Structure formats: structure tokens, C-alpha cells
Amino acid sequence: MTGKPGKVTQREIARIAGVSQTTVSMVLNDRDGSNIRIPDATRERVRRAIEQSTYVADPAARRLAGLDNKILGVFTYESALTPESMDFYGPLLNGIERAAESLGCDLLFFTSSPVEEGRRRLFHRNTRLRLADGCVLLGQQMDGEDLERLVAESFPFVAVGRRDETDAPVPYVGIDYGSLTGRLLDRAVELGHEKVLYLHRDLNSPTARDRLSAIGRAPGALAVAPFAVGADLSDLPQVVARSGATAVFAEDAFLIEDAALVLGGAGAGLSLAALAEVRGHRIGGRALSGFHTPRQQVAAEALALLQQLISAPAEEHGGIEIQRLLQGEVAFGETLTVRGGAR
């Protein structure tokens, strides 16, 4: 088609395909191919006409015609591009971008739904979800009803991180934080620790529950006491003293760094670790103990799984492994030491 770019109409598609405008409309509204009045050859001519035209102005019509737009959506339940969020989301977004490029797809970042009480709503009236062939979901916490609806409507999607907000079969790719936590606790026992204080703020995400579950399975020689903290950590030295703990772990690197700052001299001799990613984090010049997590790989595998779900007919999804946990590494840094002494 020639001429200046603009929205291609059904009339123009009909002219290219050599069919009536009514036929084009019937094809667009018969995505599952159940209308026996439309011959397969005619349906294919309309599809080819759409592919050959500049119908990019109306990707929803391409979706109705059963064509992929090569557009993959990205939805974040929390703000992902703030300085505070980038430590967590940065590697994931980088991995998604690289994987999309390798697949020859464009990314559509859904940002029109407002953040209300710290979270976005996937099915907000502003969200243009259907413009994408499928969607990757990011967020520490996700809405169980959103996930159930996506599954019920057979809309292709993959969540990043293990999900337990619903019993529906949610496709996800995540990190096995339970296994990592167990290995770090085993190391604490090897170093002679008997009491660990675990600092946390969040207990409402699947990742937080995975950590707590692993703590509940800690070796019998180790007593781990979870302790919920707020914004004010000023009483932490007293809490540590009363607990008799020789090691303090926290749910993330930022929290353990704040704890070390508050403890000051009272933290001398304490072992410190984060049950999270610790690359680039140091305390007193010492490399922080914790996890090295393959977040870019998680993002890449999530996008690859999404492409599988988009490409395969729904009846073949049962043969696809839709829930995957990747293994990370325990980083035995310089802050996890022998009880009461040097490492």
C-alpha cells in the first residue's frame, strides 16, 4: 500500500484482499475460526492483507484476526523506575529488554493505571492490556483475583517470582529463595552459631513466606527468632542483647545495612547477612554475606516462556512446564564469621 501513513480501514483491507468489507469484518470478529460461512482460503487472504498492510495503527484488530503483533507487555504492581526500586527491578528489566530484542519483539510498558496505596491494578479501566500478545508481570505482591482472571480468560502471561496468591495454575519463573535460605542457615550452624535474629518488614509476599518456611525448617541446633521492625531501629541494640543472638540476618541488604549502622559498636562480633541479593553491598568495607541471584536469567526465561504460551495453541499448554524456580548461589562474604571470633 502506498500513500501517507495512517490508520488502515477495513475498506482498504477488503480492497487488498479482493473481498467485501463485510467479509473482512466477519474474519476480524471470528478469531476462533468457528464461523463455517468463511472459507479457509478467504480467511487466509484477509490475514495476508492485514500482514502486508500498514495496519499497525490498530493492533487490536490484528489480535482479533489471530495475528501476533510482536508486542509483549510489561506490568509492574509497584513503581519500578524510582531510585529505590531500581536495585531490585533494574536487572529484571535489563533481562527483559535483552530477551525481547533477541525474540524480535517490542515491549509495551503499561503505566496508565495509577499507583494507589503503593500498587497498580492490572484491570484498571486505563490499562490497554489487549494491545499486547501477552504480558510479563512484576511485583513483590500480586493480586490473586487478577491472576485468576488472566488464567480464566486464557490470556498469555508469566509472573516473575513464585506465586501463591491463588490456587489457579499461574505461569511463573522465580528464584528458589527457600533453598538459598536453608543453605545459609546450615553455614551459620557450621560456624558455631546457635541463635540468629531475623529482621523483616514484609511477610505478605511469596518470597517472604519462602524465607520464613525455610527458617521454620532450620537445623535443630539453631534457634532463629523473627523480629518485625519498623522505620525506627533505635531499640535494636537492646533487642539483640536480650535475644542472645550471635548473628543478625535481614530480609534484604538495605535493612541489614541500616541495622549495622544503628548497632554500631554494639554489633562488634556479630555476624551479619541478608537473605537476598548482596552484589555491591558492603558493611564496614567487608563484603556482605547473602545471595547471588540470577535475576537477568529469570527475566529472560520468563519472556521465553511467555513466547511459548503465545505461540502454542491453548490445548498444548498442558505439555509446557509453566512453573519454574531457578537456583542462585550463596555468597559467603566477610560478614558471616565464626561465632564470637574471626572467620
Short mmCIF file of N, CA and C in Angstrom, two decimals, residues 65-194:
data_model
loop_
_atom_site.label_atom_id
_atom_site.label_comp_id
_atom_site.label_asym_id
_atom_site.label_seq_id
_atom_site.Cartn_x
_atom_site.Cartn_y
_atom_site.Cartn_z
N ALA A 65 -7.73 -10.92 14.49
CA ALA A 65 -7.52 -11.75 13.31
C ALA A 65 -6.60 -12.93 13.59
N GLY A 66 -6.16 -13.08 14.85
CA GLY A 66 -5.29 -14.19 15.21
C GLY A 66 -3.85 -13.97 14.86
N LEU A 67 -3.44 -12.72 14.63
CA LEU A 67 -2.07 -12.40 14.27
C LEU A 67 -1.32 -11.85 15.47
N ASP A 68 -0.04 -12.21 15.59
CA ASP A 68 0.78 -11.65 16.66
C ASP A 68 1.27 -10.26 16.26
N ASN A 69 1.26 -9.36 17.22
CA ASN A 69 1.79 -8.02 16.99
C ASN A 69 3.28 -7.93 17.25
N LYS A 70 3.85 -9.00 17.83
CA LYS A 70 5.24 -8.97 18.29
C LYS A 70 5.41 -7.86 19.34
N ILE A 71 4.36 -7.64 20.12
CA ILE A 71 4.40 -6.68 21.22
C ILE A 71 4.15 -7.45 22.51
N LEU A 72 5.08 -7.37 23.43
CA LEU A 72 4.95 -8.03 24.73
C LEU A 72 4.79 -6.96 25.81
N GLY A 73 3.79 -7.12 26.64
CA GLY A 73 3.52 -6.14 27.69
C GLY A 73 4.36 -6.39 28.93
N VAL A 74 4.61 -5.33 29.68
CA VAL A 74 5.28 -5.41 30.98
C VAL A 74 4.43 -4.62 31.96
N PHE A 75 3.98 -5.28 33.02
CA PHE A 75 3.16 -4.61 34.03
C PHE A 75 3.81 -4.78 35.38
N THR A 76 3.98 -3.69 36.11
CA THR A 76 4.55 -3.74 37.45
C THR A 76 3.52 -3.28 38.47
N TYR A 77 3.35 -4.08 39.51
CA TYR A 77 2.38 -3.73 40.55
C TYR A 77 2.86 -2.57 41.41
N GLU A 78 4.17 -2.37 41.47
CA GLU A 78 4.73 -1.23 42.19
C GLU A 78 5.52 -0.37 41.20
N SER A 79 5.80 0.86 41.59
CA SER A 79 6.64 1.71 40.75
C SER A 79 8.01 1.05 40.61
N ALA A 80 8.46 0.90 39.37
CA ALA A 80 9.69 0.14 39.13
C ALA A 80 10.88 1.01 38.76
N LEU A 81 10.65 2.26 38.44
CA LEU A 81 11.74 3.08 37.90
C LEU A 81 12.22 4.16 38.87
N THR A 82 11.83 4.08 40.13
CA THR A 82 12.34 5.02 41.12
C THR A 82 13.74 4.57 41.54
N PRO A 83 14.57 5.49 42.05
CA PRO A 83 15.91 5.09 42.51
C PRO A 83 15.86 3.97 43.54
N GLU A 84 14.85 3.99 44.42
CA GLU A 84 14.75 2.97 45.46
C GLU A 84 14.41 1.60 44.88
N SER A 85 13.68 1.59 43.75
CA SER A 85 13.22 0.33 43.17
C SER A 85 14.22 -0.30 42.21
N MET A 86 15.13 0.50 41.67
CA MET A 86 15.98 0.00 40.60
C MET A 86 16.95 -1.08 41.06
N ASP A 87 17.32 -1.10 42.34
CA ASP A 87 18.21 -2.16 42.82
C ASP A 87 17.57 -3.52 42.60
N PHE A 88 16.24 -3.59 42.78
CA PHE A 88 15.52 -4.85 42.59
C PHE A 88 15.10 -5.03 41.14
N TYR A 89 14.48 -4.00 40.57
CA TYR A 89 13.87 -4.14 39.24
C TYR A 89 14.88 -3.97 38.10
N GLY A 90 15.98 -3.24 38.33
CA GLY A 90 16.92 -2.95 37.25
C GLY A 90 17.39 -4.19 36.50
N PRO A 91 17.96 -5.20 37.19
CA PRO A 91 18.41 -6.40 36.47
C PRO A 91 17.27 -7.13 35.76
N LEU A 92 16.08 -7.12 36.35
CA LEU A 92 14.94 -7.79 35.71
C LEU A 92 14.56 -7.09 34.42
N LEU A 93 14.46 -5.76 34.47
CA LEU A 93 14.08 -5.00 33.28
C LEU A 93 15.16 -5.12 32.21
N ASN A 94 16.42 -5.14 32.63
CA ASN A 94 17.51 -5.31 31.67
C ASN A 94 17.42 -6.66 30.98
N GLY A 95 17.12 -7.70 31.77
CA GLY A 95 16.97 -9.04 31.19
C GLY A 95 15.79 -9.13 30.25
N ILE A 96 14.69 -8.48 30.59
CA ILE A 96 13.51 -8.47 29.73
C ILE A 96 13.81 -7.77 28.41
N GLU A 97 14.51 -6.63 28.49
CA GLU A 97 14.84 -5.88 27.28
C GLU A 97 15.71 -6.71 26.34
N ARG A 98 16.74 -7.35 26.89
CA ARG A 98 17.63 -8.15 26.05
C ARG A 98 16.90 -9.34 25.43
N ALA A 99 16.04 -9.99 26.22
CA ALA A 99 15.31 -11.15 25.70
C ALA A 99 14.33 -10.74 24.62
N ALA A 100 13.67 -9.59 24.80
CA ALA A 100 12.72 -9.11 23.78
C ALA A 100 13.44 -8.81 22.48
N GLU A 101 14.62 -8.23 22.59
CA GLU A 101 15.41 -7.92 21.39
C GLU A 101 15.77 -9.20 20.65
N SER A 102 16.18 -10.23 21.38
CA SER A 102 16.57 -11.49 20.75
C SER A 102 15.38 -12.19 20.10
N LEU A 103 14.17 -11.95 20.63
CA LEU A 103 12.96 -12.55 20.07
C LEU A 103 12.36 -11.71 18.94
N GLY A 104 12.93 -10.52 18.72
CA GLY A 104 12.40 -9.64 17.69
C GLY A 104 11.08 -9.01 18.07
N CYS A 105 10.89 -8.78 19.36
CA CYS A 105 9.63 -8.22 19.85
C CYS A 105 9.84 -6.82 20.42
N ASP A 106 8.77 -6.04 20.42
CA ASP A 106 8.77 -4.75 21.09
C ASP A 106 8.13 -4.91 22.47
N LEU A 107 8.50 -4.02 23.38
CA LEU A 107 7.94 -4.03 24.73
C LEU A 107 6.98 -2.86 24.90
N LEU A 108 5.87 -3.14 25.56
CA LEU A 108 4.88 -2.10 25.89
C LEU A 108 4.76 -2.05 27.40
N PHE A 109 5.22 -0.94 27.99
CA PHE A 109 5.22 -0.78 29.44
C PHE A 109 3.88 -0.18 29.85
N PHE A 110 3.07 -0.94 30.58
CA PHE A 110 1.75 -0.47 30.99
C PHE A 110 1.88 0.45 32.21
N THR A 111 1.70 1.72 31.99
CA THR A 111 1.88 2.70 33.07
C THR A 111 0.65 3.58 33.28
N SER A 112 -0.41 3.33 32.52
CA SER A 112 -1.56 4.25 32.59
C SER A 112 -2.38 4.06 33.85
N SER A 113 -2.36 2.83 34.45
CA SER A 113 -3.09 2.70 35.70
C SER A 113 -2.33 3.34 36.83
N PRO A 114 -2.97 4.20 37.59
CA PRO A 114 -2.25 4.94 38.65
C PRO A 114 -1.82 4.03 39.80
N VAL A 115 -0.76 4.41 40.47
CA VAL A 115 -0.34 3.71 41.68
C VAL A 115 -1.19 4.23 42.83
N GLU A 116 -1.99 3.37 43.42
CA GLU A 116 -2.86 3.73 44.53
C GLU A 116 -2.52 2.85 45.72
N GLU A 117 -2.19 3.50 46.86
CA GLU A 117 -1.76 2.79 48.07
C GLU A 117 -0.58 1.86 47.76
N GLY A 118 0.34 2.37 46.93
CA GLY A 118 1.57 1.66 46.64
C GLY A 118 1.48 0.60 45.57
N ARG A 119 0.28 0.40 44.97
CA ARG A 119 0.13 -0.67 43.99
C ARG A 119 -0.73 -0.22 42.82
N ARG A 120 -0.49 -0.86 41.66
CA ARG A 120 -1.33 -0.64 40.49
C ARG A 120 -2.35 -1.77 40.38
N ARG A 121 -3.41 -1.49 39.64
CA ARG A 121 -4.40 -2.51 39.35
C ARG A 121 -4.28 -2.91 37.89
N LEU A 122 -4.12 -4.20 37.64
CA LEU A 122 -3.93 -4.68 36.28
C LEU A 122 -5.15 -4.40 35.41
N PHE A 123 -6.33 -4.61 35.97
CA PHE A 123 -7.55 -4.45 35.18
C PHE A 123 -8.21 -3.09 35.42
N HIS A 124 -7.39 -2.09 35.69
CA HIS A 124 -7.89 -0.72 35.76
C HIS A 124 -8.44 -0.32 34.40
N ARG A 125 -9.41 0.57 34.39
CA ARG A 125 -10.05 0.97 33.11
C ARG A 125 -9.06 1.56 32.12
N ASN A 126 -7.91 2.07 32.61
CA ASN A 126 -6.94 2.69 31.70
C ASN A 126 -5.98 1.69 31.07
N THR A 127 -5.90 0.48 31.62
CA THR A 127 -4.89 -0.47 31.15
C THR A 127 -5.28 -1.04 29.80
N ARG A 128 -4.38 -0.91 28.83
CA ARG A 128 -4.65 -1.39 27.46
C ARG A 128 -3.99 -2.75 27.26
N LEU A 129 -4.35 -3.69 28.10
CA LEU A 129 -3.70 -4.99 28.14
C LEU A 129 -3.78 -5.73 26.82
N ARG A 130 -4.92 -5.62 26.13
CA ARG A 130 -5.15 -6.42 24.93
C ARG A 130 -4.36 -5.93 23.71
N LEU A 131 -3.66 -4.83 23.85
CA LEU A 131 -2.80 -4.39 22.73
C LEU A 131 -1.59 -5.30 22.58
N ALA A 132 -1.25 -6.01 23.64
CA ALA A 132 -0.07 -6.88 23.63
C ALA A 132 -0.48 -8.33 23.35
N ASP A 133 0.46 -9.10 22.82
CA ASP A 133 0.21 -10.52 22.59
C ASP A 133 0.18 -11.28 23.92
N GLY A 134 0.89 -10.78 24.89
CA GLY A 134 0.97 -11.39 26.21
C GLY A 134 1.67 -10.42 27.14
N CYS A 135 1.82 -10.79 28.42
CA CYS A 135 2.33 -9.83 29.39
C CYS A 135 3.19 -10.51 30.44
N VAL A 136 4.28 -9.84 30.81
CA VAL A 136 5.09 -10.24 31.95
C VAL A 136 4.68 -9.39 33.15
N LEU A 137 4.43 -10.04 34.28
CA LEU A 137 4.02 -9.34 35.50
C LEU A 137 5.18 -9.29 36.48
N LEU A 138 5.42 -8.11 37.05
CA LEU A 138 6.47 -7.92 38.05
C LEU A 138 5.84 -7.35 39.31
N GLY A 139 6.33 -7.78 40.46
CA GLY A 139 5.83 -7.21 41.71
C GLY A 139 6.11 -8.13 42.88
N GLN A 140 6.43 -7.52 44.02
CA GLN A 140 6.63 -8.32 45.23
C GLN A 140 5.34 -9.01 45.63
N GLN A 141 4.23 -8.27 45.51
CA GLN A 141 2.90 -8.81 45.78
C GLN A 141 2.03 -8.62 44.55
N MET A 142 1.23 -9.62 44.23
CA MET A 142 0.31 -9.54 43.11
C MET A 142 -1.10 -9.82 43.58
N ASP A 143 -2.07 -9.38 42.81
CA ASP A 143 -3.48 -9.54 43.16
C ASP A 143 -3.97 -10.91 42.70
N GLY A 144 -4.43 -11.72 43.65
CA GLY A 144 -4.89 -13.06 43.32
C GLY A 144 -6.04 -13.07 42.34
N GLU A 145 -6.95 -12.09 42.45
CA GLU A 145 -8.09 -12.03 41.53
C GLU A 145 -7.63 -11.70 40.12
N ASP A 146 -6.61 -10.83 39.99
CA ASP A 146 -6.04 -10.53 38.67
C ASP A 146 -5.50 -11.81 38.04
N LEU A 147 -4.74 -12.57 38.81
CA LEU A 147 -4.12 -13.79 38.29
C LEU A 147 -5.19 -14.80 37.88
N GLU A 148 -6.21 -14.96 38.70
CA GLU A 148 -7.29 -15.89 38.38
C GLU A 148 -8.00 -15.49 37.10
N ARG A 149 -8.23 -14.20 36.93
CA ARG A 149 -8.92 -13.73 35.73
C ARG A 149 -8.08 -13.96 34.48
N LEU A 150 -6.78 -13.70 34.56
CA LEU A 150 -5.91 -13.93 33.42
C LEU A 150 -5.92 -15.41 33.02
N VAL A 151 -5.87 -16.29 34.01
CA VAL A 151 -5.91 -17.73 33.73
C VAL A 151 -7.25 -18.11 33.11
N ALA A 152 -8.34 -17.61 33.71
CA ALA A 152 -9.69 -17.96 33.22
C ALA A 152 -9.92 -17.49 31.79
N GLU A 153 -9.35 -16.33 31.45
CA GLU A 153 -9.55 -15.77 30.11
C GLU A 153 -8.51 -16.25 29.11
N SER A 154 -7.60 -17.14 29.57
CA SER A 154 -6.56 -17.71 28.70
C SER A 154 -5.71 -16.64 28.04
N PHE A 155 -5.50 -15.54 28.74
CA PHE A 155 -4.61 -14.50 28.22
C PHE A 155 -3.17 -14.89 28.55
N PRO A 156 -2.28 -14.94 27.56
CA PRO A 156 -0.90 -15.38 27.84
C PRO A 156 -0.18 -14.40 28.78
N PHE A 157 0.36 -14.92 29.86
CA PHE A 157 1.12 -14.10 30.79
C PHE A 157 2.07 -14.98 31.57
N VAL A 158 3.11 -14.36 32.11
CA VAL A 158 4.05 -15.04 33.00
C VAL A 158 4.40 -14.08 34.13
N ALA A 159 4.32 -14.56 35.36
CA ALA A 159 4.71 -13.76 36.51
C ALA A 159 6.18 -14.02 36.84
N VAL A 160 6.86 -12.98 37.25
CA VAL A 160 8.24 -13.12 37.72
C VAL A 160 8.19 -13.34 39.23
N GLY A 161 8.71 -14.46 39.67
CA GLY A 161 8.66 -14.81 41.09
C GLY A 161 7.58 -15.86 41.34
N ARG A 162 7.84 -16.75 42.29
CA ARG A 162 6.85 -17.76 42.64
C ARG A 162 5.58 -17.09 43.14
N ARG A 163 4.43 -17.64 42.76
CA ARG A 163 3.15 -17.06 43.18
C ARG A 163 2.37 -18.05 44.03
N ASP A 164 1.74 -17.54 45.09
CA ASP A 164 0.85 -18.37 45.90
C ASP A 164 -0.42 -17.62 46.29
N GLU A 165 -0.69 -16.51 45.56
CA GLU A 165 -1.86 -15.70 45.89
C GLU A 165 -3.17 -16.36 45.48
N THR A 166 -3.09 -17.41 44.68
CA THR A 166 -4.27 -18.12 44.21
C THR A 166 -3.90 -19.57 43.94
N ASP A 167 -4.91 -20.44 43.91
CA ASP A 167 -4.67 -21.84 43.57
C ASP A 167 -4.70 -22.07 42.06
N ALA A 168 -5.03 -21.03 41.28
CA ALA A 168 -5.06 -21.15 39.83
C ALA A 168 -3.64 -21.46 39.32
N PRO A 169 -3.54 -22.18 38.20
CA PRO A 169 -2.22 -22.54 37.65
C PRO A 169 -1.54 -21.34 37.00
N VAL A 170 -0.86 -20.55 37.80
CA VAL A 170 -0.22 -19.32 37.33
C VAL A 170 1.16 -19.63 36.75
N PRO A 171 1.43 -19.26 35.51
CA PRO A 171 2.77 -19.45 34.96
C PRO A 171 3.75 -18.48 35.64
N TYR A 172 4.88 -19.00 36.09
CA TYR A 172 5.87 -18.11 36.70
C TYR A 172 7.27 -18.67 36.52
N VAL A 173 8.25 -17.74 36.61
CA VAL A 173 9.66 -18.10 36.70
C VAL A 173 10.22 -17.30 37.87
N GLY A 174 10.82 -17.99 38.81
CA GLY A 174 11.31 -17.31 40.00
C GLY A 174 12.62 -17.90 40.50
N ILE A 175 12.99 -17.50 41.69
CA ILE A 175 14.23 -17.95 42.33
C ILE A 175 13.86 -18.76 43.57
N ASP A 176 14.58 -19.84 43.80
CA ASP A 176 14.31 -20.71 44.94
C ASP A 176 14.95 -20.12 46.20
N TYR A 177 14.25 -19.14 46.79
CA TYR A 177 14.77 -18.49 47.99
C TYR A 177 14.76 -19.44 49.20
N GLY A 178 13.85 -20.39 49.22
CA GLY A 178 13.81 -21.33 50.33
C GLY A 178 15.09 -22.15 50.42
N SER A 179 15.55 -22.65 49.28
CA SER A 179 16.78 -23.44 49.26
C SER A 179 17.98 -22.60 49.65
N LEU A 180 18.06 -21.37 49.12
CA LEU A 180 19.18 -20.48 49.45
C LEU A 180 19.21 -20.17 50.95
N THR A 181 18.03 -19.89 51.51
CA THR A 181 17.96 -19.58 52.94
C THR A 181 18.43 -20.77 53.77
N GLY A 182 17.99 -21.96 53.39
CA GLY A 182 18.40 -23.16 54.13
C GLY A 182 19.91 -23.36 54.11
N ARG A 183 20.53 -23.09 52.97
CA ARG A 183 21.99 -23.27 52.87
C ARG A 183 22.74 -22.24 53.71
N LEU A 184 22.23 -21.03 53.79
CA LEU A 184 22.89 -20.01 54.61
C LEU A 184 22.75 -20.34 56.09
N LEU A 185 21.60 -20.86 56.49
CA LEU A 185 21.39 -21.26 57.88
C LEU A 185 22.30 -22.44 58.24
N ASP A 186 22.47 -23.38 57.31
CA ASP A 186 23.38 -24.51 57.55
C ASP A 186 24.81 -24.00 57.79
N ARG A 187 25.20 -22.98 57.02
CA ARG A 187 26.54 -22.42 57.18
C ARG A 187 26.69 -21.76 58.54
N ALA A 188 25.64 -21.10 59.01
CA ALA A 188 25.69 -20.48 60.34
C ALA A 188 25.92 -21.53 61.42
N VAL A 189 25.28 -22.68 61.28
CA VAL A 189 25.48 -23.77 62.24
C VAL A 189 26.92 -24.26 62.19
N GLU A 190 27.47 -24.42 60.97
CA GLU A 190 28.85 -24.87 60.82
C GLU A 190 29.83 -23.92 61.51
N LEU A 191 29.48 -22.63 61.53
CA LEU A 191 30.35 -21.64 62.15
C LEU A 191 30.11 -21.50 63.65
N GLY A 192 29.25 -22.35 64.21
CA GLY A 192 29.07 -22.39 65.66
C GLY A 192 27.93 -21.54 66.20
N HIS A 193 27.14 -20.92 65.35
CA HIS A 193 26.04 -20.08 65.83
C HIS A 193 24.87 -20.94 66.32
N GLU A 194 24.27 -20.49 67.40
CA GLU A 194 23.11 -21.20 67.97
C GLU A 194 21.85 -20.34 67.97
#
